[in-house]
XYZ file of C-alpha atoms in Angstrom:
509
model
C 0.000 0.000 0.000
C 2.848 2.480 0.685
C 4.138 1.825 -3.029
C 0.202 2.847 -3.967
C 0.416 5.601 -2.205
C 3.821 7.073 -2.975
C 2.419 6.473 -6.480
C -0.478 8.106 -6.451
C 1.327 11.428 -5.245
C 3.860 11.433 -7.713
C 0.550 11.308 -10.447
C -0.971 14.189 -8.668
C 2.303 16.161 -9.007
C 2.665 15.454 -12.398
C -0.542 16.134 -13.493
C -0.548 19.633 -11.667
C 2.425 20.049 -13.792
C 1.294 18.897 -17.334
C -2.425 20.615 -16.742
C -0.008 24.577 -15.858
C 1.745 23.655 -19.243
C -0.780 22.742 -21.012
C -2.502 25.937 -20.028
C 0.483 27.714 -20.567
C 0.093 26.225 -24.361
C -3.510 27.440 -24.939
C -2.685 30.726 -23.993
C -0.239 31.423 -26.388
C -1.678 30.034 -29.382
C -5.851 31.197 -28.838
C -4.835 34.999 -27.712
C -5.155 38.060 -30.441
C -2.120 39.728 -31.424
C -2.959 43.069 -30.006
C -2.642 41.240 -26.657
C 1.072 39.714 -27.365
C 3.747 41.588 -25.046
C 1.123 43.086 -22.702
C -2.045 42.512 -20.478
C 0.222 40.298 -18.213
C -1.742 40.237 -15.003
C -4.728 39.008 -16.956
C -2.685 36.283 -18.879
C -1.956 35.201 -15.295
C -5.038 34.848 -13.920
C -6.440 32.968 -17.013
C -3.330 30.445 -16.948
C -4.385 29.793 -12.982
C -7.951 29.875 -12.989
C -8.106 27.008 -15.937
C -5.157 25.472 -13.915
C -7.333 25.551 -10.882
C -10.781 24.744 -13.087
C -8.562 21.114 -14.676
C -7.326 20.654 -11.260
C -10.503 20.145 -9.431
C -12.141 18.529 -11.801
C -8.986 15.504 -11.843
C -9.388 15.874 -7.703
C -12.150 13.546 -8.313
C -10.728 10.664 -9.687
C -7.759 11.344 -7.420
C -10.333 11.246 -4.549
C -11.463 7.959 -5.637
C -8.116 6.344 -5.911
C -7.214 7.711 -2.649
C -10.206 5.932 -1.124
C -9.524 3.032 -3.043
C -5.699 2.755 -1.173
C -7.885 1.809 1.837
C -10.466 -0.443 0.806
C -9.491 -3.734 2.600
C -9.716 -1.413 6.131
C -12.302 -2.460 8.544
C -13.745 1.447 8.357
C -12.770 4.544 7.030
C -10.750 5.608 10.124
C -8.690 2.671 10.196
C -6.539 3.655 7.454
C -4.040 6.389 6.783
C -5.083 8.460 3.751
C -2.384 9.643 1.691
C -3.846 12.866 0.850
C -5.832 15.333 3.239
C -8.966 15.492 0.306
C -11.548 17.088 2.376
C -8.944 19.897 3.320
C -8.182 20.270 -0.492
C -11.227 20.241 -1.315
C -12.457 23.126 0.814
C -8.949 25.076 -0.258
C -9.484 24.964 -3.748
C -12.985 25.822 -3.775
C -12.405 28.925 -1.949
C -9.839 29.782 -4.492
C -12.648 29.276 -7.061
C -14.398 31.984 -5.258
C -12.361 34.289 -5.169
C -11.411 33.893 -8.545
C -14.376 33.919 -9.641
C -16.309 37.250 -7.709
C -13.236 39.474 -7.059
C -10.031 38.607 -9.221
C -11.373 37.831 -12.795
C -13.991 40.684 -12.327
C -11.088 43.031 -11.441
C -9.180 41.952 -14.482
C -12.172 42.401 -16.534
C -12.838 45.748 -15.226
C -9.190 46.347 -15.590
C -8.415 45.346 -18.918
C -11.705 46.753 -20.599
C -10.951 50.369 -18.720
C -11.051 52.933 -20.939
C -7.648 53.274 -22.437
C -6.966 56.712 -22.582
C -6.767 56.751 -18.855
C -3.801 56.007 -17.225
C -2.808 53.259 -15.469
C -3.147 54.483 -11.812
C -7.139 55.591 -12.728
C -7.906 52.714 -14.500
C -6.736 50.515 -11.420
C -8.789 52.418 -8.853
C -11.653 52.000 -11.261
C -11.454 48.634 -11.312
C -10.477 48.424 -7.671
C -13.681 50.494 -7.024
C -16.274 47.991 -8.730
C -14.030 45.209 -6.962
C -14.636 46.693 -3.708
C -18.420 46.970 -4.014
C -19.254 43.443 -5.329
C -17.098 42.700 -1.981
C -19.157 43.960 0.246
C -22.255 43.095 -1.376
C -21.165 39.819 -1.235
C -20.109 39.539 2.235
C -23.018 41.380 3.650
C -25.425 38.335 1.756
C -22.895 35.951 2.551
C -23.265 36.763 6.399
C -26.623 37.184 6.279
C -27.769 33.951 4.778
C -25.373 31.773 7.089
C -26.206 33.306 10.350
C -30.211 32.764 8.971
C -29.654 29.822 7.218
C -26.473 28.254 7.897
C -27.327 24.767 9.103
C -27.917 21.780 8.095
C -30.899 19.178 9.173
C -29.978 15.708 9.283
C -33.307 13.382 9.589
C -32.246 10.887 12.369
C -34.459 7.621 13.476
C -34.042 6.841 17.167
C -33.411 3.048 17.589
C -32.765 0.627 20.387
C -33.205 -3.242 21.233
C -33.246 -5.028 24.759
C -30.525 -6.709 25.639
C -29.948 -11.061 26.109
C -27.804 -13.130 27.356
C -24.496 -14.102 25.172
C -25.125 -17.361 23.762
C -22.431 -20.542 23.869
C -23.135 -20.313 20.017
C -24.589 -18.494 17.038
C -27.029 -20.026 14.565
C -28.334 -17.257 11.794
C -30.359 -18.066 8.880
C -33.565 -16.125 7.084
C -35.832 -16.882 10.054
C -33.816 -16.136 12.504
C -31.817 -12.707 11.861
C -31.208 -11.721 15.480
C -30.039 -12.915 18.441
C -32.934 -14.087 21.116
C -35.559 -16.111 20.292
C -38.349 -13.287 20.130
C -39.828 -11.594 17.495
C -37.975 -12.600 14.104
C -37.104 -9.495 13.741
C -34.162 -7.648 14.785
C -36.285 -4.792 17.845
C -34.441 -2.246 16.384
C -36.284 -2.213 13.088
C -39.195 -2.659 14.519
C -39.313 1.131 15.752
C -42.536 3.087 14.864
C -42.670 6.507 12.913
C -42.363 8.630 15.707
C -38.804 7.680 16.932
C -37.769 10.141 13.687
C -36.479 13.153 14.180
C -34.430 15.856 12.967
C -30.866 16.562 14.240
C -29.726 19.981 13.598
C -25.535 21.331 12.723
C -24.340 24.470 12.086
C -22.557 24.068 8.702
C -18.411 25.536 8.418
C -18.498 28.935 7.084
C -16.292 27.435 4.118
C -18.719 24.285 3.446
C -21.760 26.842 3.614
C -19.355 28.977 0.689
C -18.786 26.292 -1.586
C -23.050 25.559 -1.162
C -23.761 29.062 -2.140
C -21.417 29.194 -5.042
C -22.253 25.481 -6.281
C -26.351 26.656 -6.554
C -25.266 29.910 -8.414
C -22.910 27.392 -10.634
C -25.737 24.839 -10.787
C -28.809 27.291 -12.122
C -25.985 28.278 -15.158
C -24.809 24.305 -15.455
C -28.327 23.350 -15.944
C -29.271 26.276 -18.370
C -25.831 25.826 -20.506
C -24.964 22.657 -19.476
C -28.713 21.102 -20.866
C -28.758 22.837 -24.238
C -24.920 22.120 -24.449
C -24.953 18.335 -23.775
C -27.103 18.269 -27.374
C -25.642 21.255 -29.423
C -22.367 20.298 -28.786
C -22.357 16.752 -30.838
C -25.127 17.599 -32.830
C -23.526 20.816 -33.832
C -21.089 18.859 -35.651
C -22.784 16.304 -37.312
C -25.414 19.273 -38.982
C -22.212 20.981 -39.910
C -21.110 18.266 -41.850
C -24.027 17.755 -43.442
C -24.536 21.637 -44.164
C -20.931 21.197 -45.426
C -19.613 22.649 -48.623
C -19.990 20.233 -51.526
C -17.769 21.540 -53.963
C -15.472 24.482 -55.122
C -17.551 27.226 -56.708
C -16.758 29.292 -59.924
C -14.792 32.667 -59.922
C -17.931 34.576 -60.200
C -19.676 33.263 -57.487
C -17.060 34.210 -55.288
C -16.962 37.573 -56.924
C -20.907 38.246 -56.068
C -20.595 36.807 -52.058
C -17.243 38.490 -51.080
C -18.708 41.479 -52.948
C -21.725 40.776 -50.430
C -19.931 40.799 -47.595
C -18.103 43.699 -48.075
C -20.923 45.785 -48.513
C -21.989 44.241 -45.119
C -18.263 44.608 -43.840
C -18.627 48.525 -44.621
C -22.420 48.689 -42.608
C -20.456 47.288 -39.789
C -17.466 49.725 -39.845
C -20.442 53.005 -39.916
C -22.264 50.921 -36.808
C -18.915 50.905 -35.149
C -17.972 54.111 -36.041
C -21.405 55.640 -34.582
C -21.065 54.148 -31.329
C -17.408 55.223 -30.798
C -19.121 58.483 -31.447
C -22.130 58.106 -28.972
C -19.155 56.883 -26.536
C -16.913 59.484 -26.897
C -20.087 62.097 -26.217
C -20.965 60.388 -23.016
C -24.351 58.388 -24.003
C -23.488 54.795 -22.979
C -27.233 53.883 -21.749
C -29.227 51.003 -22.247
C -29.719 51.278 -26.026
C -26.007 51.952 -26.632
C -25.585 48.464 -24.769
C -27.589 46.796 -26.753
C -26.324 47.811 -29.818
C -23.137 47.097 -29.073
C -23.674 43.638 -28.178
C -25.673 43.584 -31.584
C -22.747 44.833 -33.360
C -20.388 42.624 -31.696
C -23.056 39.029 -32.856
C -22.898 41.048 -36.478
C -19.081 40.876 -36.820
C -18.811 36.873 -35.246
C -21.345 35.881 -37.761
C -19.252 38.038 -40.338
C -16.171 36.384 -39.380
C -17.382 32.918 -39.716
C -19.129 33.932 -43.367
C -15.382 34.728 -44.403
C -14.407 31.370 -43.373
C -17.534 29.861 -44.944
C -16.160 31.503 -48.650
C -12.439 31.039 -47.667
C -13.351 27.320 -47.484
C -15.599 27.222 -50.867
C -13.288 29.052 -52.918
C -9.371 28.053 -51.720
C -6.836 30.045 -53.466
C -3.419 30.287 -53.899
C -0.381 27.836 -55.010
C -1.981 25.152 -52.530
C -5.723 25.750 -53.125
C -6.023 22.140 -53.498
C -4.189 21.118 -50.430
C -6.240 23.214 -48.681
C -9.753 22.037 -50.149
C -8.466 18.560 -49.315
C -7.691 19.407 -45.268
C -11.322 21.052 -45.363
C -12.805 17.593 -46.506
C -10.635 16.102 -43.849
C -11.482 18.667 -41.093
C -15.622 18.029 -41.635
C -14.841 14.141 -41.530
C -13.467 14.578 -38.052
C -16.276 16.686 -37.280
C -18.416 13.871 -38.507
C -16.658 11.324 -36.357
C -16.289 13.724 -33.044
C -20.269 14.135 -33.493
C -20.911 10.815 -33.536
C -19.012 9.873 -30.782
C -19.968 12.822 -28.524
C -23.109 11.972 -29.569
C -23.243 8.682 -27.917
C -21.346 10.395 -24.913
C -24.451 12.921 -24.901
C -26.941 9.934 -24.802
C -24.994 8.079 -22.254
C -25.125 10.835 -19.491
C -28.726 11.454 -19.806
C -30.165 7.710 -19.936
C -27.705 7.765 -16.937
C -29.046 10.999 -15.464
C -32.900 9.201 -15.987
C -31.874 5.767 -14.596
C -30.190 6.070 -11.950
C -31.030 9.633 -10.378
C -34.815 10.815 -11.905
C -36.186 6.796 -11.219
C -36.513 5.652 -7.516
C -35.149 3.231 -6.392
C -32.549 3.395 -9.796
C -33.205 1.041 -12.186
C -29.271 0.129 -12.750
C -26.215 1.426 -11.748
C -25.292 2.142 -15.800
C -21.946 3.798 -15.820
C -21.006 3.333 -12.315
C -20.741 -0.178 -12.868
C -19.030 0.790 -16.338
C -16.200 2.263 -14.398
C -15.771 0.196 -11.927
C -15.503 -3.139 -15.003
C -13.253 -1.155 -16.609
C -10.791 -0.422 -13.171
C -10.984 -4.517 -12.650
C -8.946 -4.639 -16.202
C -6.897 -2.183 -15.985
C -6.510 0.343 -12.394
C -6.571 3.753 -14.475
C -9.126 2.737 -16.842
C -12.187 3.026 -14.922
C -11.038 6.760 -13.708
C -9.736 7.880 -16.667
C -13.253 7.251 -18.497
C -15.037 8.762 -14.989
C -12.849 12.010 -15.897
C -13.521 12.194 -19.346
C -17.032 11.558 -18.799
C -16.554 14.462 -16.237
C -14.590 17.001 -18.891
C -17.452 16.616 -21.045
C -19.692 18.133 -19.251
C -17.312 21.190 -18.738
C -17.515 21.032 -22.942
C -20.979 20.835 -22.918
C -20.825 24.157 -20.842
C -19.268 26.292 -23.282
C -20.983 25.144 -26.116
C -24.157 25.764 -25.130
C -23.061 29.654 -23.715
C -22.353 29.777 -27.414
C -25.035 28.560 -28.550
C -27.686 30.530 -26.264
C -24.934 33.820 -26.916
C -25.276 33.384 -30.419
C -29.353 33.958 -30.221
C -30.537 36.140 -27.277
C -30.007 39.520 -27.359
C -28.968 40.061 -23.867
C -26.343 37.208 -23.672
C -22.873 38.527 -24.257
C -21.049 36.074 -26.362
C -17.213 36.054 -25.921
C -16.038 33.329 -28.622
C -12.683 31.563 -28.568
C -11.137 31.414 -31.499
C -7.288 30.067 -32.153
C -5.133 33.455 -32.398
C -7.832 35.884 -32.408
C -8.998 35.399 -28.523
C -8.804 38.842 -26.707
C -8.210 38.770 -22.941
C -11.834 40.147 -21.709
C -12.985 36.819 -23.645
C -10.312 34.465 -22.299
C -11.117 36.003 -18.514
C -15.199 35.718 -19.245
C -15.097 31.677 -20.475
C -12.432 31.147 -17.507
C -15.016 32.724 -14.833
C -18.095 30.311 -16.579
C -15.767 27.524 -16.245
C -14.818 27.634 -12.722
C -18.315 28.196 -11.339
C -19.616 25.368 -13.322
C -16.905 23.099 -12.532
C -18.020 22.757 -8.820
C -21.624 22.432 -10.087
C -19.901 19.761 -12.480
C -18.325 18.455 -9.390
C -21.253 17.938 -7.364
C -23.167 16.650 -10.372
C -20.628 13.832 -10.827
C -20.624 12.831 -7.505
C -24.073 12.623 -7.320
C -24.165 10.690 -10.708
C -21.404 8.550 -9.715
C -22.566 7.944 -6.147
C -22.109 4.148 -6.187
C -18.070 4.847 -7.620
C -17.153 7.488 -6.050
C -18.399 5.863 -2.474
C -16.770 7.177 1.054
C -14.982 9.943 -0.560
C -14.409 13.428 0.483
C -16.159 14.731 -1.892
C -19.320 12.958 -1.258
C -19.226 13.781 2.509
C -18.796 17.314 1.142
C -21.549 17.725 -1.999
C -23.214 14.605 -0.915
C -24.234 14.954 2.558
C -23.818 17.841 4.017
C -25.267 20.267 1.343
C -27.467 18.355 0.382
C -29.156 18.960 3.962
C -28.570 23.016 4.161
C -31.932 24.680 4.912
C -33.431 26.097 1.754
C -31.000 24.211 -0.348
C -31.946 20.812 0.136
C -34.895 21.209 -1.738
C -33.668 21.515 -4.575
C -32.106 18.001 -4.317
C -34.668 16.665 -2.960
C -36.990 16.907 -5.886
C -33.875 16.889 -8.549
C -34.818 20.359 -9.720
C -31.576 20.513 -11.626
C -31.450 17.027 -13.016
C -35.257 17.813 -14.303
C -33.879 21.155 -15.828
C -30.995 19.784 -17.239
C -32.697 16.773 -18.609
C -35.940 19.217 -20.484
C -33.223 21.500 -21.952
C -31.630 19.069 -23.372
C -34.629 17.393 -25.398
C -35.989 21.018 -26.591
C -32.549 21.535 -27.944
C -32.611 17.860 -29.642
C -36.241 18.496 -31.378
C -34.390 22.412 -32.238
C -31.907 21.186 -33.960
C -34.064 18.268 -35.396
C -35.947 20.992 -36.935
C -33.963 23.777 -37.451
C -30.401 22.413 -37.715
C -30.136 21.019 -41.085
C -31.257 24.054 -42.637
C -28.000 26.333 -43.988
C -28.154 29.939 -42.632
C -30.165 32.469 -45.006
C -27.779 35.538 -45.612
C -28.627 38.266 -42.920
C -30.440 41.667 -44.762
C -28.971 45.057 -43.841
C -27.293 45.689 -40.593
C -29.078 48.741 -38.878
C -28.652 50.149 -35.217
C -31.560 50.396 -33.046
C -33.029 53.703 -32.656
């Protein structure tokens, strides 16, 4: 077991390594160019948050083989963990806090100051907007655990008489107890009334990590649901809305001469509200069309793309026609096999958390087949299974972005990623991944067994006052679960359909 052990902490500090450089990687190859040699403090805090967001999303697995070093003990206290997971668990969600309300906000309102301030005024700007959310946040955060920080434990009261110790011990389906009474054990015999309700006040860090997992949960469910079907489904329509062949010269004459005119609307939008900026009327409207604006010049960007790929030019055009066939092939295949992903988590989601009692264990017992052939197996699949879901996150923020009004999208796109973007998707991903976390560990119950984390997003918030409710009666699995099949029958509808050209770009008025 001490081999095991030493092993298994010589994996975590590897992994903590090859998830900062991997980071590091993204980073350098997704940000825009105007953002190369400068905007370091926000560069930082997106290479640590997603370091942080990976990290506790692998601390699952890692919690499961650390449980698994002690199996053979007698009970849980008998053996030695190797790592301290309940005090990294609490530590690295309250990092996720604070990244989350008061250091990515500040580097937001940092980095999108207005830039012909200087740097002193745009930090006490951004300091300023830090320092409020602060308070706000403490003040609620005070309030609702001295009003509601406690958790209700239903408790059933049982006892037995006592009998003599007998010379020897004969058990069998008639006899279950010891005495020759009732053939029943007294203890289960107790009526209704010995239930009751024992009452805890929760840690002020446990009764954190509740507050910020339901904020995460309500935007897991909403993005997460239509995600967990756009994302495969996504691909496979954008195959089949593919490109079929090259078109003539003159066709791409007539659309690039399209989108220039719409190229030049754009530039006279833009134009007008660096005017209405400069004069000091940023209300509501200007807002609006600004996010407008910003949808106009995404969907603009990906037309380009759209003609780039239909009309390849230059020494290699046919190279490059070739590596587009390619590229929607892989689509193809990724679709397919997220899609069977995507239908694997929710017949798991309905059979073993919506039906009670579960009707099978599904992927649990996946997992745990797949650890008896080889010991990674089963946890590398549980992480994977785990990572999707973050995937599913961001593709449906996209998605829903992409067609309300009032969502701000911030896409990522490979060398053209500013840092307000990077800072936005890293903020989404760490409150979703402890919503991801507890929503794993509730899926994977029967797996991930007498871990930390269960005692932690199992237990004890699932019995907070107020909260519990909402586990009670599944609210999120429900949600997730009806977001997900209105986005199937969407895209069943909708999603074969190629996109009509957009008509003339106008601001609102």
């Amino acid at each position: 077991m001490g081999d095991f052990n030493l092993a298994l902490v010589i994996v975590a500090i590897v992994v903590c390594i090859l998830v900062f450089i991997f980071n590091v990687y993204l980073l350098i190859n997704y940000q825009h160019p105007d953002d190369a040699n400068q905007a370091y403090f926000p560069k930082f805090v997106v290479v640590f948050g997603l370091s942080i967001a990976a990290i506790s999303i692998l601390m699952l697995p890692a919690d499961v083989a650390n449980r698994q070093a002690c199996q053979h003990a007698i009970y849980n206290g008998a053996c030695n963990l190797t790592l301290p997971m309940k005090q990294l668990w609490l530590a690295i969600y309250i990092v996720d806090a604070i990244l989350v309300f008061f250091v990515i906000p500040f580097a937001m309102f940092y980095y999108e100051g207005d830039q012909d301030k200087t740097i002193a005024k745009r930090l006490k700007s951004a300091m300023c907007w830090v320092l409020v959310t602060a308070i706000v946040c403490a003040l609620l955060l005070g309030i609702l655990y001295g009003l509601a920080g406690k958790a209700d434990f239903t408790v059933r009261h049982l006892s037995s008489t006592t009998t003599s110790f007998p010379n020897s011990f004969d058990f069998n389906n008639g006899q279950q107890c010891i005495g020759n009474g009732a053939r029943q054990c007294s203890a289960y015999s107790a009526n209704a009334s010995s239930e009751t309700t024992w009452t805890m006040r929760a840690t002020f860090p446990e009764y954190v990590v509740a507050l910020a997992t339901i904020v995460g949960s309500v935007l897991f469910t909403i993005f997460g649901g239509v995600g967990i079907a756009c994302l495969p489904l996504g691909l496979i329509f954008s195959f089949i809305r593919r490109p079929k062949a090259v078109i003539t010269r003159s066709q791409y004459i007539k659309e690039a001469t399209e989108l220039g005119k719409k190229a030049k609307e754009l530039k006279k939008a833009t134009d007008a509200l660096h005017q209405e900026e400069r004069s000091g009327s940023k209300g509501r409207k200007w807002r609006k069309n600004v996010k407008a604006v910003e949808k106009e010049v995404l969907l603009l960007e990906d037309d380009v793309k759209a003609l780039e790929e239909m009309y390849p030019q230059g020494e290699k055009a046919e190279t490059a026609w070739a590596m587009t066939v390619l590229g929607y092939l892989a689509k193809l295949i990724l679709g397919v096999l997220g899609l069977i992903v995507s239908v694997a988590w929710v017949a798991h989601i309905v059979i073993y958390l919506l039906i009670d009692p579960p009707l099978s264990s599904f992927l649990n017992e996946v997992f745990i087949k797949l650890d008896d052939i080889w010991g990674l197996l089963g946890t590398a699949a549980f992480a994977f299974f785990c990572f999707y879901l973050l995937l599913a996150v961001i593709a449906g923020a996209m998605m829903i972005g992409l067609r309300l009004v009032f969502v701000t999208i911030h896409p990522m796109k490979w060398g053209a990623t500013l840092m307000n973007s990077f800072l936005f998707n890293v903020g989404l991903i760490l409150l979703c991944s402890i919503s991801v976390i507890q929503f794993c560990t509730t899926a994977f119950a029967y797996y991930a067994q007498a871990t930390a984390a269960q005692e932690i997003f199992g237990h004890n918030l699932q019995s907070l006052r107020g909260i519990k409710y909402l586990y009670k009666y599944n609210v999120f699995q429900i949600g997730f679960i009806v977001l997900a099949g209105l986005t199937f029958v969407y895209y069943a509808a909708f999603g074969w359909r190629r996109k009509k050209p957009s008509g003339r770009f106008q601001l609102s008025s």
